[in-house]
Amino acid sequence: MPNQLDDLLKHPLEQAPAGYFSRIRIIPDLFSDEVLNVGVGVIGADGRRHARVITAPGRLECLYGDAADNLVELAQLGARAFQDDVAQPSPNIALSEPRPFYNMDPETALATFFRDQVTVAIAQRQSAERPEPVKTEQLRAKVYQLLRIKGEFMNVDGLIPQSPLTIVQTEKGPRTVRIPLQSISAAAGLESADYSGPSIRVHLLDTLLDIEYAAEARGFRKLGLFIARPAREMPEKKMLEIDNAIDHVVWRAPRHCRVEVERDLDVLTDKILDWADLKAA
């Protein structure tokens, strides 16, 4: 591949360039000055400008977690600025010095240089058909649906709140808490673990605090924390990061708080019904 690329960039005798290309780069942290190639811009001999940048986090998600989405947005801004021939809108976006290319049209150049220069997009191409992550709001909607199906002849309506948000009084004043599973004397959290490790820890800690505040204010005798591990296939290293993040938090749960971690939502739903003293249909 290097020899082929050298041929495309070689200056043939008495031949004008077919155009010029620049790498579109992101500097995630201005302090560290780390630079990532996230796209390519091409200017044809006729002056027309073309740009192609990443449209999904790809490998960046492994490095930056949920913050990778912000880098994708920066890449899109960089592409538009290049195409419009205006200054880049952020100091976190930079262009490499333009280099001439030969022996191919601008469209071919754009595809070739993007493939060879933007390595963070490789994971995106390889896993284009992978299932999307199931975030917490989607998870709750699926579990609520399963609860209604499995608990068709049970009183599950009292388990599913009209609104998970409620205000409770604490020693420091009123606090808004989120309780997705609740009854007269019980409260439980319901969370997806289909996030990066740091995000999982934050979400689970917030959930534990919410149910503990609710228990103290309302006198709840029964608490629960139900966590859905990702059902989609993912690298072993990523799954270990998720499991470590869950372990980091669940040991902090009160003794009277039932904690369940399941990959299968059917099984998780059955355990919620059992916790609520409702038997599955």
Coordinates of C-alpha atoms in Angstrom, one line a residue:
M1 CA 0.0 0.0 0.0
P2 CA 2.8 2.6 0.7
N3 CA 4.2 2.0 -2.8
Q4 CA 0.8 2.5 -4.3
L5 CA 0.3 5.7 -2.3
D6 CA 3.7 7.0 -3.3
D7 CA 2.8 6.5 -7.0
L8 CA -0.4 8.5 -6.5
L9 CA 1.5 11.4 -4.9
K10 CA 4.5 11.2 -7.2
H11 CA 5.1 14.3 -9.3
P12 CA 5.2 13.1 -13.0
L13 CA 7.4 15.1 -15.3
E14 CA 5.5 18.0 -16.9
Q15 CA 2.2 17.0 -15.4
A16 CA 0.1 19.4 -13.3
P17 CA -1.5 18.1 -10.0
A18 CA -4.9 16.5 -10.3
G19 CA -5.7 18.3 -7.0
Y20 CA -4.6 18.8 -3.4
F21 CA -5.6 17.0 -0.2
S22 CA -5.5 17.8 3.5
R23 CA -6.1 15.7 6.5
I24 CA -8.9 16.9 8.7
R25 CA -7.7 16.5 12.3
I26 CA -9.1 16.7 15.8
I27 CA -7.2 17.8 18.9
P28 CA -9.3 16.3 21.8
D29 CA -7.2 18.0 24.5
L30 CA -5.4 21.2 23.6
F31 CA -3.1 20.8 26.6
S32 CA -1.8 17.3 25.6
D33 CA -1.7 18.4 21.9
E34 CA -2.7 14.9 20.8
V35 CA -3.8 14.9 17.1
L36 CA -6.2 12.4 15.4
N37 CA -7.0 12.1 11.7
V38 CA -10.8 12.1 11.4
G39 CA -11.3 12.9 7.8
V40 CA -9.9 14.1 4.5
G41 CA -10.5 17.2 2.4
V42 CA -9.8 17.3 -1.4
I43 CA -9.6 20.3 -3.7
G44 CA -9.8 19.4 -7.4
A45 CA -8.0 21.1 -10.2
D46 CA -11.3 22.9 -11.0
G47 CA -11.4 24.4 -7.4
R48 CA -14.3 22.2 -6.2
R49 CA -13.9 21.1 -2.6
H50 CA -14.9 17.7 -1.2
A51 CA -14.7 16.4 2.3
R52 CA -15.3 13.1 4.0
V53 CA -15.1 12.5 7.8
I54 CA -16.1 9.9 10.3
T55 CA -19.8 9.7 11.0
A56 CA -19.7 7.3 14.1
P57 CA -17.2 7.0 17.0
G58 CA -15.6 3.7 15.7
R59 CA -12.3 3.2 17.6
L60 CA -12.6 6.6 19.3
E61 CA -15.2 5.0 21.6
C62 CA -12.5 2.8 23.1
L63 CA -10.3 5.8 23.9
Y64 CA -12.9 8.4 24.9
G65 CA -16.0 6.5 25.9
D66 CA -19.3 8.5 25.5
A67 CA -17.2 11.7 24.8
A68 CA -16.3 10.2 21.4
D69 CA -19.7 11.5 20.1
N70 CA -18.4 15.0 20.7
L71 CA -15.4 14.3 18.5
V72 CA -17.7 13.1 15.7
E73 CA -19.6 16.4 15.9
L74 CA -16.3 18.3 15.7
A75 CA -15.4 16.2 12.6
Q76 CA -18.7 17.2 10.9
L77 CA -18.0 20.9 11.7
G78 CA -14.5 20.5 10.2
A79 CA -15.9 19.0 7.0
R80 CA -18.4 21.8 6.5
A81 CA -15.8 24.5 7.1
F82 CA -13.5 22.9 4.6
Q83 CA -16.2 22.6 2.0
D84 CA -17.2 26.2 2.5
D85 CA -13.6 27.4 2.5
V86 CA -13.9 29.2 5.8
A87 CA -11.8 29.2 8.9
Q88 CA -12.3 26.2 11.2
P89 CA -14.8 27.0 13.9
S90 CA -12.9 25.5 16.8
P91 CA -9.2 25.4 18.0
N92 CA -9.8 21.7 18.4
I93 CA -10.0 21.3 14.6
A94 CA -7.0 21.6 12.4
L95 CA -6.0 20.9 8.8
S96 CA -2.7 19.4 7.6
E97 CA -0.7 21.3 4.9
P98 CA -2.2 20.6 1.5
R99 CA -0.3 18.0 -0.6
P100 CA -0.7 17.5 -4.3
F101 CA -1.9 14.2 -5.8
Y102 CA -1.7 12.9 -9.3
N103 CA -3.1 10.1 -11.5
M104 CA -6.6 10.0 -10.1
D105 CA -9.8 12.1 -10.0
P106 CA -10.9 14.0 -6.8
E107 CA -13.6 11.4 -5.9
T108 CA -11.2 8.5 -6.1
A109 CA -8.6 10.5 -4.2
L110 CA -11.1 11.2 -1.4
A111 CA -12.0 7.6 -1.0
T112 CA -8.4 6.4 -1.2
F113 CA -6.9 8.9 1.3
F114 CA -9.8 8.4 3.7
R115 CA -9.2 4.7 3.7
D116 CA -5.5 5.0 4.2
Q117 CA -5.2 8.0 6.4
V118 CA -8.2 7.8 8.8
T119 CA -7.5 4.7 10.8
V120 CA -10.0 5.5 13.6
A121 CA -12.7 4.7 11.1
I122 CA -11.6 1.1 10.5
A123 CA -13.5 -0.3 13.5
Q124 CA -16.6 1.5 12.3
R125 CA -16.4 -0.2 8.9
Q126 CA -15.8 -3.7 10.4
S127 CA -18.7 -3.5 12.8
A128 CA -21.2 -1.5 10.7
E129 CA -23.9 -4.2 11.3
R130 CA -23.4 -4.5 15.0
P131 CA -26.5 -4.0 17.2
E132 CA -26.9 -0.6 18.7
P133 CA -26.3 -0.1 22.5
V134 CA -29.4 -0.3 24.7
K135 CA -29.4 2.8 26.8
T136 CA -31.3 3.1 30.1
E137 CA -34.5 4.8 28.7
Q138 CA -34.8 2.1 26.1
L139 CA -34.2 -0.6 28.7
R140 CA -36.9 0.7 31.0
A141 CA -39.4 0.8 28.1
K142 CA -38.6 -2.8 27.2
V143 CA -38.8 -4.0 30.8
Y144 CA -42.1 -2.2 31.4
Q145 CA -43.5 -3.9 28.4
L146 CA -42.4 -7.3 29.7
L147 CA -43.8 -6.6 33.1
R148 CA -47.2 -5.8 31.6
I149 CA -47.1 -9.0 29.5
K150 CA -45.8 -11.3 32.2
G151 CA -48.0 -9.6 34.9
E152 CA -51.2 -9.5 32.8
F153 CA -53.3 -10.8 35.7
M154 CA -51.2 -9.1 38.4
N155 CA -51.1 -5.6 39.9
V156 CA -48.1 -4.5 38.0
D157 CA -49.5 -1.0 37.4
G158 CA -48.5 -0.1 40.9
L159 CA -44.9 -1.2 40.2
I160 CA -44.6 1.0 37.1
P161 CA -44.8 4.7 38.1
Q162 CA -46.7 7.3 36.0
S163 CA -43.5 9.3 36.4
P164 CA -40.2 8.0 37.8
L165 CA -39.4 11.5 39.2
T166 CA -40.5 12.5 42.7
I167 CA -39.5 15.0 45.3
V168 CA -38.5 13.9 48.7
Q169 CA -37.4 15.8 51.8
T170 CA -33.8 15.3 53.1
E171 CA -31.8 16.9 55.8
K172 CA -30.4 19.3 53.2
G173 CA -33.9 20.2 51.8
P174 CA -36.0 18.9 49.0
R175 CA -34.3 16.6 46.4
T176 CA -35.7 15.3 43.1
V177 CA -35.1 11.5 42.8
R178 CA -35.7 9.0 40.1
I179 CA -37.4 5.8 41.1
P180 CA -38.3 3.7 38.0
L181 CA -39.8 0.8 40.1
Q182 CA -41.8 1.6 43.1
S183 CA -44.8 0.6 45.3
I184 CA -46.2 1.7 48.6
S185 CA -43.3 0.2 50.6
A186 CA -40.6 -0.5 48.0
A187 CA -38.3 1.3 45.6
A188 CA -35.8 0.1 43.0
G189 CA -33.5 1.3 40.4
L190 CA -33.4 -0.1 36.8
E191 CA -30.3 0.7 34.8
S192 CA -28.6 -0.3 31.6
A193 CA -24.9 -1.1 31.8
D194 CA -24.4 -0.6 28.0
Y195 CA -22.1 2.4 28.6
S196 CA -18.4 3.1 29.2
G197 CA -17.0 2.1 32.6
P198 CA -16.9 5.7 34.0
S199 CA -20.5 6.4 32.9
I200 CA -21.8 3.2 34.4
R201 CA -20.2 4.1 37.8
V202 CA -21.8 7.5 37.7
H203 CA -25.3 6.2 36.7
L204 CA -25.3 3.4 39.3
L205 CA -24.0 5.7 42.1
D206 CA -26.7 8.2 41.3
T207 CA -29.4 5.5 41.3
L208 CA -28.2 4.1 44.7
L209 CA -28.3 7.6 46.2
D210 CA -31.8 8.2 44.8
I211 CA -33.3 5.0 46.2
E212 CA -31.6 5.6 49.6
Y213 CA -32.9 9.1 49.8
A214 CA -36.4 7.8 48.9
A215 CA -36.2 5.0 51.5
E216 CA -35.2 7.4 54.2
A217 CA -37.9 10.0 53.4
R218 CA -40.7 7.5 52.7
G219 CA -39.8 4.7 55.1
F220 CA -39.4 2.1 52.4
R221 CA -38.5 -1.3 53.8
K222 CA -37.6 -3.0 50.6
L223 CA -35.0 -1.7 48.1
G224 CA -33.7 -3.1 44.8
L225 CA -31.2 -2.4 42.0
F226 CA -31.7 -4.2 38.7
I227 CA -28.9 -3.9 36.1
A228 CA -29.0 -5.1 32.5
R229 CA -25.6 -6.2 31.2
P230 CA -25.2 -5.7 27.4
A231 CA -26.7 -8.5 25.4
R232 CA -24.8 -7.7 22.2
E233 CA -21.4 -9.1 21.4
M234 CA -18.4 -7.0 22.4
P235 CA -14.7 -7.4 23.0
E236 CA -13.7 -9.2 26.2
K237 CA -11.8 -6.2 27.4
K238 CA -14.9 -4.0 27.1
M239 CA -17.1 -6.5 28.9
L240 CA -14.5 -6.7 31.7
E241 CA -14.5 -2.9 32.0
I242 CA -18.3 -3.0 32.3
D243 CA -18.2 -5.8 35.0
N244 CA -15.6 -4.0 37.0
A245 CA -17.6 -0.8 36.9
I246 CA -20.7 -2.7 38.2
D247 CA -18.7 -4.3 40.9
H248 CA -17.2 -1.0 41.9
V249 CA -20.7 0.3 42.8
V250 CA -22.9 -2.6 43.9
W251 CA -20.9 -3.5 47.0
R252 CA -21.9 -0.1 48.3
A253 CA -25.6 -1.0 48.2
P254 CA -27.4 -1.3 51.6
R255 CA -27.8 -4.8 53.0
H256 CA -31.6 -4.7 52.5
C257 CA -31.2 -3.7 48.8
R258 CA -31.6 -6.7 46.5
V259 CA -29.1 -6.4 43.5
E260 CA -29.6 -8.4 40.3
V261 CA -27.4 -8.2 37.2
E262 CA -28.7 -10.1 34.2
R263 CA -28.0 -10.1 30.4
D264 CA -31.4 -11.7 29.5
L265 CA -34.2 -9.2 30.0
D266 CA -36.8 -12.0 30.4
V267 CA -34.8 -13.3 33.4
L268 CA -34.3 -9.8 34.8
T269 CA -38.1 -9.1 34.5
D270 CA -38.9 -12.4 36.4
K271 CA -36.5 -11.3 39.2
I272 CA -38.2 -7.9 39.4
L273 CA -41.6 -9.7 39.7
D274 CA -40.2 -11.9 42.4
W275 CA -38.7 -8.9 44.3
A276 CA -42.1 -7.3 44.2
D277 CA -43.8 -10.5 45.5
L278 CA -45.5 -11.0 42.1
K279 CA -45.2 -14.3 40.3
A280 CA -44.6 -14.4 36.6
A281 CA -47.5 -15.5 34.5

